[in-house]
Amino acid sequence: MEDAYARSVVEVLDFFGVDPTKGLTDSQVARHVRIYGKNVLPQEKRTAFWKLVLKQFDDLLVKILIAAAVISFFLALINGETGLTAFLEPSVILLILAANAAVGVITETNAEKALEELRAYQADIATVLRNGCFSILPAAELVPGDIVEVNVGCKIPADMRMIEMLSNQLRVDQAILTGESCSVEKELDSIIATNAVYQDKTNILFSGTVVVAGRARAVVVGVGANTAMGSIRDSMLQTEDEVTPLKKKLDEFGTFLAKVIAGICVLVWIVNIGHFRDPSHGGFLRGAIHYFKIAVALAVAAIPEGLPAVVTTCLALGTKRMARLNAIVRSLPSVETLGCTTVICSDKTGTLTTNMMSVAKICVVHSVQQGPIIAEYGVTGTTYAPEGVVFDSSGIQLEFPAQLPCLLHIARCSALCNESVLQYNPDKGNYEKIGEATEVALRVLAEKVGLPGFDSMPSALNMLSKHERASYCNHHWEIEFKKVSILEFSRDRKMMSVLCSHKQMCVMFSKGAPESVLSRCTNILCNDNGFIVPMTANIRAELESRLNSLAGKEALRCLALALKQMPINRQTLSYDDEKDLTFIGLVGMLDPPREEVKNAMLSCMTAGIRVIVVTGDNKSTAESICHKIGAFDHLVDFVGRSYTASEFEELPAMQQTVALQHMALFTRVEPSHKRMLVEALQNQNEVVAMTGDGVNDAPALKKADIGIAMGSGTAVAKSASDMVLADDNFATIVAAVAEGRAIYNNTKQFIRYMISSNIGEVVCIFVAAVLGIPDTLAPVQLLWVNLVTDGLPATAIGFNKQDSDVMKAKPRKVSEAVVTGWLFFRYLVIGAYVGVATVAGFIWWYVYSNEGPKLPYSELMNFDSCSTRETTHPCSIFEDRHPSTVSMTVLVVVEMFNALNNLSENQSLLVIPPWSNLWLVASIILTMFLHILILYVPPLSVLFSVTPLSWADWTAVFYLSFPVIIIDEVLKFFSRKSSGMRFKFWFRRHDILPKKEFHEK
């Protein structure tokens, strides 16, 4: 029944055919089960494990690598190779791919846990009226029409319509559903509202929320998937994970690279068709297979096998740094997404504020001798910790607040007219509440005011343990004043009272809504001398004026406190006693903004990131909090920038588009509105970060480009998120954004490094094939270079330091290519040199080395016909391992120098020296050590087809490798002078990588 909130109690009961005094009969229950189903969230069909595994291999580059591995294995078998050499290359490739697939499967499995954890918010049992008697049944057996009784502490088992109040009031904490900072009072009357949101439905008890005060009966109107929780589940199922900008760019680059690789492989094979019949191959078919092997080796060289592993490692290093900032990353790619975030949709309660109600203002009558003089006091402290001071209107701290009559009685009333508990949790290291947030705020106020009569009071209290300090002053007043009787809060009176006895004297303390308490006051307590004087019209008008200021302009939640002297030995209270009260004072409280939020939001503005505050609270309260934060001071007012969910939905489409571009505050929202906001912003090509802590936030967290859950939030929110804030602090998000930008910059650097290295390998094989000289590098050597000598320095580049101005730049566009035209040209030049130097090392050994055969160059080019003619050298010289060892060493050393080039995109090594990143220096040393190891340790040298080098060989290697630094320094110089821009006409497009919209519309 979707409109139960708009129907009267009788209409709802008639709809289900239920008698409120007897409940459903067994036959009705059976019928309703058939019609409406059971009260459980249905199990969602999970993706089969084998499908998840196959999904990880659905990538063009991965498919090329698998094909290369399979082909190389079969070619090795055709050529009669057996043992380790036949299996090594394909085995290593498949091992790398399996590791990457495992990471992907684990990530996707974690994402499905959010749906499972949603079931934890369903109640286990319910007190149900059936066949005329109450019984406790499993909540799963409830059906629409069941009459259920709820009381304090009950978790609501299904969506239910209130039908009978069994106490003065019923209050429900529905923050996990709506994000409201305070509990909500429920009522019986039907609601007349168009487009009613959850907050408007004050006669509905929502599944999964908790009763915090009172007792009532209600009729079930929705079960299982047809509840508020069920709609959240459906919304989560409809949400598909967005592809991160870096992943999208890498995918596009992979597609581009695959096409280039395919073209080059075919070109190399075609260029050498004339050599297929060379006698050395033993026939046309074997010649074709030989050059096909070269094409496969080219594919292996061109594909950066280590790239996924290096990207993952760099992101993982970033997550460790972010964990130190209290940002725990659950999804590695989201680290990079932070760097291009353009909009942060932040919860107000708990993220921008502390979510701990605190008394901020106290208002009392100071004196009435020369007209009413109202005194205001401020109270510091923004948490439940009993730490803070009271200061007067001029900002001077009060040494002993409890010596002032009104403040003393406010402390007494706050402690005694109170049903909450404040306690210290040693495990979490903080103070926690049990009960209403407003009552706990009064408890904390009593602690801050302290006790009278002790000069050493402030320092004495600080000597107590945190457990004792939590309620020391409150316990003192509870011992001094014994509670005798209580009049609970009710909706009609809007106040509560407690009768206390103290030294043969009875006093009634009252607290409640200011308008209710003030109307019952006939006297006031003066703060200057402690006298009680009659309440005059002038005093009342002055107090009402001050109340309007506190509640209106400052948006504080105000309570009035009063007392009344009662007859001795009085044992009970009646409503008639709540008259002729003596007014003590007003207290104004709020959910205070976090102190560090203002600077964090200003950092966002500098970085070009817009913040939209999203809350379930009402518009005026939220606007007031935003002003208190101080980050919206640049706005004259919130006109055109603040919308309730209903106001926004009523706008025409064009006006909604304009409103989204200026929106700063979005209030009275429910779960569907948050998801709608994320989608609308994404349709405008914004990259959206969404914060949340409740079950209600899960769909929006999953839909957002990066979902950020609170550490204190629900398990559902955490499971649906990409990142969890351990300290629930907005400032941590901003620090994480800065870290995300730095990580992306470093990621770009090592991607460019690996691209230039791979271009060098491709050029090396291509040039050797075109020149017709023997293979310069064996496939297993290429694999070693790609995985080890490329991988270690590339990972170390991830440790490049964060730029000081990283948060002064605007967010990068999601369409921005990882490699632009001019940069691609730069790395083509570097890559070409790497390839030519590698081939030059090979030729040098044959033609010029004193340790080599010193062949004429023509002999080297015609090596394949050696066996058919007379030569001055044996043909076995072309199978010598020395030349390929020189080539491989040149390739390794030139890439180490190239790694130093990538300390900065455009800055010279003279400005940013190698020791600015000691991790890179260490990785280069380690790489060279590993390379020397395979050269000089026999089992390894045999495995990689290499041999030890002489000093003369190493000298030649250095001379061939070092020029790469000089070349890149020249190119960097052109980049800094912007002269490099003139090369852009060489490319038909500005970006080598194809540009596509990040969000599919």
PDB file of C-alpha atoms in Angstrom, residues 244-454:
ATOM      1  CA  THR A 244      37.481   5.400 -13.892  1.00  0.00           C
ATOM      2  CA  PRO A 245      39.095   8.059 -16.140  1.00  0.00           C
ATOM      3  CA  LEU A 246      42.536   6.408 -16.028  1.00  0.00           C
ATOM      4  CA  LYS A 247      41.090   2.953 -16.768  1.00  0.00           C
ATOM      5  CA  LYS A 248      39.187   4.440 -19.708  1.00  0.00           C
ATOM      6  CA  LYS A 249      42.310   6.152 -21.032  1.00  0.00           C
ATOM      7  CA  LEU A 250      44.397   3.012 -20.596  1.00  0.00           C
ATOM      8  CA  ASP A 251      41.717   0.986 -22.402  1.00  0.00           C
ATOM      9  CA  GLU A 252      41.696   3.505 -25.253  1.00  0.00           C
ATOM     10  CA  PHE A 253      45.478   3.490 -25.336  1.00  0.00           C
ATOM     11  CA  GLY A 254      45.413  -0.326 -25.376  1.00  0.00           C
ATOM     12  CA  THR A 255      43.073  -0.350 -28.377  1.00  0.00           C
ATOM     13  CA  PHE A 256      45.253   2.225 -30.166  1.00  0.00           C
ATOM     14  CA  LEU A 257      48.421   0.267 -29.327  1.00  0.00           C
ATOM     15  CA  ALA A 258      46.859  -3.026 -30.446  1.00  0.00           C
ATOM     16  CA  LYS A 259      46.101  -1.564 -33.881  1.00  0.00           C
ATOM     17  CA  VAL A 260      49.638  -0.184 -34.205  1.00  0.00           C
ATOM     18  CA  ILE A 261      51.133  -3.522 -33.098  1.00  0.00           C
ATOM     19  CA  ALA A 262      49.020  -5.450 -35.581  1.00  0.00           C
ATOM     20  CA  GLY A 263      50.072  -3.090 -38.367  1.00  0.00           C
ATOM     21  CA  ILE A 264      53.793  -3.309 -37.543  1.00  0.00           C
ATOM     22  CA  CYS A 265      53.703  -7.104 -37.162  1.00  0.00           C
ATOM     23  CA  VAL A 266      52.071  -7.524 -40.569  1.00  0.00           C
ATOM     24  CA  LEU A 267      54.495  -4.966 -42.070  1.00  0.00           C
ATOM     25  CA  VAL A 268      57.583  -6.787 -40.723  1.00  0.00           C
ATOM     26  CA  TRP A 269      56.274 -10.114 -42.048  1.00  0.00           C
ATOM     27  CA  ILE A 270      55.510  -8.645 -45.500  1.00  0.00           C
ATOM     28  CA  VAL A 271      58.860  -6.791 -45.728  1.00  0.00           C
ATOM     29  CA  ASN A 272      60.696 -10.096 -45.234  1.00  0.00           C
ATOM     30  CA  ILE A 273      58.701 -12.219 -47.706  1.00  0.00           C
ATOM     31  CA  GLY A 274      61.731 -12.155 -49.994  1.00  0.00           C
ATOM     32  CA  HIS A 275      63.823 -13.852 -47.299  1.00  0.00           C
ATOM     33  CA  PHE A 276      61.401 -16.745 -46.744  1.00  0.00           C
ATOM     34  CA  ARG A 277      63.335 -18.906 -49.273  1.00  0.00           C
ATOM     35  CA  ASP A 278      66.784 -18.220 -47.787  1.00  0.00           C
ATOM     36  CA  PRO A 279      68.677 -21.529 -47.486  1.00  0.00           C
ATOM     37  CA  SER A 280      69.341 -20.983 -43.763  1.00  0.00           C
ATOM     38  CA  HIS A 281      65.613 -21.453 -43.051  1.00  0.00           C
ATOM     39  CA  GLY A 282      65.388 -24.777 -44.884  1.00  0.00           C
ATOM     40  CA  GLY A 283      62.421 -23.957 -47.063  1.00  0.00           C
ATOM     41  CA  PHE A 284      59.690 -21.359 -47.722  1.00  0.00           C
ATOM     42  CA  LEU A 285      57.365 -22.597 -44.927  1.00  0.00           C
ATOM     43  CA  ARG A 286      60.105 -22.626 -42.296  1.00  0.00           C
ATOM     44  CA  GLY A 287      61.165 -19.136 -43.450  1.00  0.00           C
ATOM     45  CA  ALA A 288      57.593 -17.907 -43.087  1.00  0.00           C
ATOM     46  CA  ILE A 289      57.449 -19.446 -39.575  1.00  0.00           C
ATOM     47  CA  HIS A 290      60.788 -17.846 -38.648  1.00  0.00           C
ATOM     48  CA  TYR A 291      59.594 -14.352 -39.541  1.00  0.00           C
ATOM     49  CA  PHE A 292      56.258 -15.068 -37.925  1.00  0.00           C
ATOM     50  CA  LYS A 293      58.235 -15.699 -34.708  1.00  0.00           C
ATOM     51  CA  ILE A 294      59.866 -12.306 -35.176  1.00  0.00           C
ATOM     52  CA  ALA A 295      56.394 -10.737 -35.558  1.00  0.00           C
ATOM     53  CA  VAL A 296      55.291 -12.461 -32.328  1.00  0.00           C
ATOM     54  CA  ALA A 297      58.424 -11.211 -30.552  1.00  0.00           C
ATOM     55  CA  LEU A 298      57.528  -7.745 -31.827  1.00  0.00           C
ATOM     56  CA  ALA A 299      54.064  -8.056 -30.272  1.00  0.00           C
ATOM     57  CA  VAL A 300      55.576  -9.114 -26.949  1.00  0.00           C
ATOM     58  CA  ALA A 301      58.002  -6.176 -27.124  1.00  0.00           C
ATOM     59  CA  ALA A 302      55.315  -3.631 -27.978  1.00  0.00           C
ATOM     60  CA  ILE A 303      52.892  -4.617 -25.228  1.00  0.00           C
ATOM     61  CA  PRO A 304      53.921  -3.307 -21.785  1.00  0.00           C
ATOM     62  CA  GLU A 305      53.156  -6.508 -19.842  1.00  0.00           C
ATOM     63  CA  GLY A 306      54.263  -4.903 -16.614  1.00  0.00           C
ATOM     64  CA  LEU A 307      51.989  -1.859 -17.007  1.00  0.00           C
ATOM     65  CA  PRO A 308      48.937  -3.251 -15.112  1.00  0.00           C
ATOM     66  CA  ALA A 309      51.189  -4.458 -12.293  1.00  0.00           C
ATOM     67  CA  VAL A 310      53.042  -1.133 -12.088  1.00  0.00           C
ATOM     68  CA  VAL A 311      49.785   0.881 -12.159  1.00  0.00           C
ATOM     69  CA  THR A 312      48.389  -1.345  -9.384  1.00  0.00           C
ATOM     70  CA  THR A 313      51.595  -0.994  -7.343  1.00  0.00           C
ATOM     71  CA  CYS A 314      51.638   2.788  -7.714  1.00  0.00           C
ATOM     72  CA  LEU A 315      47.986   3.060  -6.688  1.00  0.00           C
ATOM     73  CA  ALA A 316      48.645   0.725  -3.750  1.00  0.00           C
ATOM     74  CA  LEU A 317      51.529   2.944  -2.600  1.00  0.00           C
ATOM     75  CA  GLY A 318      49.148   5.888  -2.836  1.00  0.00           C
ATOM     76  CA  THR A 319      46.589   4.096  -0.678  1.00  0.00           C
ATOM     77  CA  LYS A 320      49.200   3.593   2.054  1.00  0.00           C
ATOM     78  CA  ARG A 321      49.927   7.324   2.054  1.00  0.00           C
ATOM     79  CA  MET A 322      46.195   8.063   2.112  1.00  0.00           C
ATOM     80  CA  ALA A 323      45.632   5.642   5.001  1.00  0.00           C
ATOM     81  CA  ARG A 324      47.963   7.842   7.056  1.00  0.00           C
ATOM     82  CA  LEU A 325      45.563  10.701   6.254  1.00  0.00           C
ATOM     83  CA  ASN A 326      42.641   8.606   7.635  1.00  0.00           C
ATOM     84  CA  ALA A 327      41.341   7.838   4.130  1.00  0.00           C
ATOM     85  CA  ILE A 328      41.046   4.070   3.688  1.00  0.00           C
ATOM     86  CA  VAL A 329      40.774   3.109   0.024  1.00  0.00           C
ATOM     87  CA  ARG A 330      38.657   0.063  -0.847  1.00  0.00           C
ATOM     88  CA  SER A 331      38.935   0.330  -4.641  1.00  0.00           C
ATOM     89  CA  LEU A 332      42.413   1.056  -6.045  1.00  0.00           C
ATOM     90  CA  PRO A 333      41.318   2.847  -9.266  1.00  0.00           C
ATOM     91  CA  SER A 334      39.311   5.326  -7.174  1.00  0.00           C
ATOM     92  CA  VAL A 335      42.602   6.796  -5.924  1.00  0.00           C
ATOM     93  CA  GLU A 336      43.205   8.209  -9.367  1.00  0.00           C
ATOM     94  CA  THR A 337      39.555   9.257  -9.846  1.00  0.00           C
ATOM     95  CA  LEU A 338      39.964  11.644  -6.907  1.00  0.00           C
ATOM     96  CA  GLY A 339      42.456  13.628  -8.961  1.00  0.00           C
ATOM     97  CA  CYS A 340      39.865  14.749 -11.511  1.00  0.00           C
ATOM     98  CA  THR A 341      36.913  15.205  -9.132  1.00  0.00           C
ATOM     99  CA  THR A 342      35.021  18.381 -10.039  1.00  0.00           C
ATOM    100  CA  VAL A 343      32.106  18.199  -7.580  1.00  0.00           C
ATOM    101  CA  ILE A 344      31.974  16.886  -4.008  1.00  0.00           C
ATOM    102  CA  CYS A 345      28.458  16.180  -2.742  1.00  0.00           C
ATOM    103  CA  SER A 346      28.931  16.150   1.003  1.00  0.00           C
ATOM    104  CA  ASP A 347      26.608  15.102   3.792  1.00  0.00           C
ATOM    105  CA  LYS A 348      26.100  17.868   6.336  1.00  0.00           C
ATOM    106  CA  THR A 349      25.514  15.778   9.433  1.00  0.00           C
ATOM    107  CA  GLY A 350      28.693  14.144  10.706  1.00  0.00           C
ATOM    108  CA  THR A 351      30.924  15.215   7.810  1.00  0.00           C
ATOM    109  CA  LEU A 352      30.760  19.003   7.819  1.00  0.00           C
ATOM    110  CA  THR A 353      29.473  18.872  11.396  1.00  0.00           C
ATOM    111  CA  THR A 354      30.487  16.679  14.339  1.00  0.00           C
ATOM    112  CA  ASN A 355      27.058  14.957  14.618  1.00  0.00           C
ATOM    113  CA  MET A 356      27.262  15.644  18.335  1.00  0.00           C
ATOM    114  CA  MET A 357      24.624  18.093  19.532  1.00  0.00           C
ATOM    115  CA  SER A 358      26.250  20.766  21.715  1.00  0.00           C
ATOM    116  CA  VAL A 359      24.969  23.748  23.695  1.00  0.00           C
ATOM    117  CA  ALA A 360      26.441  26.863  22.083  1.00  0.00           C
ATOM    118  CA  LYS A 361      24.496  29.694  23.770  1.00  0.00           C
ATOM    119  CA  ILE A 362      22.923  30.347  27.186  1.00  0.00           C
ATOM    120  CA  CYS A 363      20.523  33.235  27.655  1.00  0.00           C
ATOM    121  CA  VAL A 364      19.443  34.435  31.141  1.00  0.00           C
ATOM    122  CA  VAL A 365      17.929  37.534  32.754  1.00  0.00           C
ATOM    123  CA  HIS A 366      20.838  39.334  34.411  1.00  0.00           C
ATOM    124  CA  SER A 367      18.851  41.962  36.296  1.00  0.00           C
ATOM    125  CA  VAL A 368      15.564  43.888  36.181  1.00  0.00           C
ATOM    126  CA  GLN A 369      16.384  46.914  38.363  1.00  0.00           C
ATOM    127  CA  GLN A 370      16.685  49.337  35.433  1.00  0.00           C
ATOM    128  CA  GLY A 371      14.612  47.434  32.898  1.00  0.00           C
ATOM    129  CA  PRO A 372      15.281  43.850  31.811  1.00  0.00           C
ATOM    130  CA  ILE A 373      18.950  43.224  31.004  1.00  0.00           C
ATOM    131  CA  ILE A 374      19.463  39.948  29.155  1.00  0.00           C
ATOM    132  CA  ALA A 375      22.857  38.283  29.466  1.00  0.00           C
ATOM    133  CA  GLU A 376      24.192  35.851  26.881  1.00  0.00           C
ATOM    134  CA  TYR A 377      26.953  33.314  27.437  1.00  0.00           C
ATOM    135  CA  GLY A 378      28.809  31.246  24.866  1.00  0.00           C
ATOM    136  CA  VAL A 379      29.957  27.669  25.434  1.00  0.00           C
ATOM    137  CA  THR A 380      32.936  26.111  23.645  1.00  0.00           C
ATOM    138  CA  GLY A 381      33.352  22.463  22.653  1.00  0.00           C
ATOM    139  CA  THR A 382      31.893  20.668  19.666  1.00  0.00           C
ATOM    140  CA  THR A 383      31.767  17.045  20.858  1.00  0.00           C
ATOM    141  CA  TYR A 384      30.300  14.998  23.713  1.00  0.00           C
ATOM    142  CA  ALA A 385      33.587  15.330  25.611  1.00  0.00           C
ATOM    143  CA  PRO A 386      33.036  17.317  28.862  1.00  0.00           C
ATOM    144  CA  GLU A 387      35.716  19.755  27.740  1.00  0.00           C
ATOM    145  CA  GLY A 388      34.925  23.406  27.149  1.00  0.00           C
ATOM    146  CA  VAL A 389      34.502  26.747  28.830  1.00  0.00           C
ATOM    147  CA  VAL A 390      31.746  29.288  29.377  1.00  0.00           C
ATOM    148  CA  PHE A 391      32.453  32.880  28.356  1.00  0.00           C
ATOM    149  CA  ASP A 392      30.452  36.098  28.525  1.00  0.00           C
ATOM    150  CA  SER A 393      29.294  38.361  25.700  1.00  0.00           C
ATOM    151  CA  SER A 394      32.645  40.201  25.672  1.00  0.00           C
ATOM    152  CA  GLY A 395      34.509  36.929  25.186  1.00  0.00           C
ATOM    153  CA  ILE A 396      35.968  36.728  28.703  1.00  0.00           C
ATOM    154  CA  GLN A 397      36.092  33.223  30.176  1.00  0.00           C
ATOM    155  CA  LEU A 398      34.182  32.634  33.436  1.00  0.00           C
ATOM    156  CA  GLU A 399      36.510  31.101  36.039  1.00  0.00           C
ATOM    157  CA  PHE A 400      33.680  29.624  38.129  1.00  0.00           C
ATOM    158  CA  PRO A 401      30.405  29.542  36.107  1.00  0.00           C
ATOM    159  CA  ALA A 402      28.567  27.631  38.874  1.00  0.00           C
ATOM    160  CA  GLN A 403      28.861  30.648  41.212  1.00  0.00           C
ATOM    161  CA  LEU A 404      26.303  32.520  39.069  1.00  0.00           C
ATOM    162  CA  PRO A 405      22.727  31.660  40.219  1.00  0.00           C
ATOM    163  CA  CYS A 406      21.158  31.106  36.791  1.00  0.00           C
ATOM    164  CA  LEU A 407      24.052  29.050  35.444  1.00  0.00           C
ATOM    165  CA  LEU A 408      24.054  26.940  38.621  1.00  0.00           C
ATOM    166  CA  HIS A 409      20.327  26.157  38.313  1.00  0.00           C
ATOM    167  CA  ILE A 410      20.672  25.547  34.551  1.00  0.00           C
ATOM    168  CA  ALA A 411      23.322  22.930  35.354  1.00  0.00           C
ATOM    169  CA  ARG A 412      21.067  21.331  37.987  1.00  0.00           C
ATOM    170  CA  CYS A 413      18.048  21.288  35.674  1.00  0.00           C
ATOM    171  CA  SER A 414      20.141  19.919  32.779  1.00  0.00           C
ATOM    172  CA  ALA A 415      21.408  17.068  34.953  1.00  0.00           C
ATOM    173  CA  LEU A 416      18.132  16.161  36.668  1.00  0.00           C
ATOM    174  CA  CYS A 417      15.470  16.751  34.020  1.00  0.00           C
ATOM    175  CA  ASN A 418      17.238  14.217  31.823  1.00  0.00           C
ATOM    176  CA  GLU A 419      16.869  10.550  30.848  1.00  0.00           C
ATOM    177  CA  SER A 420      20.058  10.155  28.780  1.00  0.00           C
ATOM    178  CA  VAL A 421      23.473   8.683  29.632  1.00  0.00           C
ATOM    179  CA  LEU A 422      26.938   9.987  28.774  1.00  0.00           C
ATOM    180  CA  GLN A 423      29.781   7.472  28.994  1.00  0.00           C
ATOM    181  CA  TYR A 424      33.400   7.039  27.903  1.00  0.00           C
ATOM    182  CA  ASN A 425      34.255   4.200  25.502  1.00  0.00           C
ATOM    183  CA  PRO A 426      37.913   3.213  26.105  1.00  0.00           C
ATOM    184  CA  ASP A 427      37.991   1.001  22.999  1.00  0.00           C
ATOM    185  CA  LYS A 428      37.110   3.871  20.660  1.00  0.00           C
ATOM    186  CA  GLY A 429      38.741   6.531  22.831  1.00  0.00           C
ATOM    187  CA  ASN A 430      35.733   8.860  22.779  1.00  0.00           C
ATOM    188  CA  TYR A 431      32.578   9.825  24.672  1.00  0.00           C
ATOM    189  CA  GLU A 432      29.300   8.240  23.568  1.00  0.00           C
ATOM    190  CA  LYS A 433      25.623   8.950  24.119  1.00  0.00           C
ATOM    191  CA  ILE A 434      22.711   6.735  25.045  1.00  0.00           C
ATOM    192  CA  GLY A 435      19.398   8.493  24.476  1.00  0.00           C
ATOM    193  CA  GLU A 436      18.317  11.727  22.835  1.00  0.00           C
ATOM    194  CA  ALA A 437      21.124  13.921  21.454  1.00  0.00           C
ATOM    195  CA  THR A 438      19.564  17.086  22.939  1.00  0.00           C
ATOM    196  CA  GLU A 439      19.482  15.572  26.429  1.00  0.00           C
ATOM    197  CA  VAL A 440      23.098  14.422  26.170  1.00  0.00           C
ATOM    198  CA  ALA A 441      24.043  17.984  25.147  1.00  0.00           C
ATOM    199  CA  LEU A 442      22.488  19.176  28.418  1.00  0.00           C
ATOM    200  CA  ARG A 443      24.463  16.556  30.348  1.00  0.00           C
ATOM    201  CA  VAL A 444      27.694  17.846  28.769  1.00  0.00           C
ATOM    202  CA  LEU A 445      26.684  21.434  29.604  1.00  0.00           C
ATOM    203  CA  ALA A 446      26.272  20.483  33.282  1.00  0.00           C
ATOM    204  CA  GLU A 447      29.833  19.128  33.234  1.00  0.00           C
ATOM    205  CA  LYS A 448      31.205  22.307  31.637  1.00  0.00           C
ATOM    206  CA  VAL A 449      29.480  24.556  34.205  1.00  0.00           C
ATOM    207  CA  GLY A 450      30.951  22.462  37.028  1.00  0.00           C
ATOM    208  CA  LEU A 451      30.114  22.538  40.750  1.00  0.00           C
ATOM    209  CA  PRO A 452      29.947  25.506  43.150  1.00  0.00           C
ATOM    210  CA  GLY A 453      32.054  26.070  46.268  1.00  0.00           C
ATOM    211  CA  PHE A 454      35.400  24.685  45.035  1.00  0.00           C
TER     212      PHE A 454
END
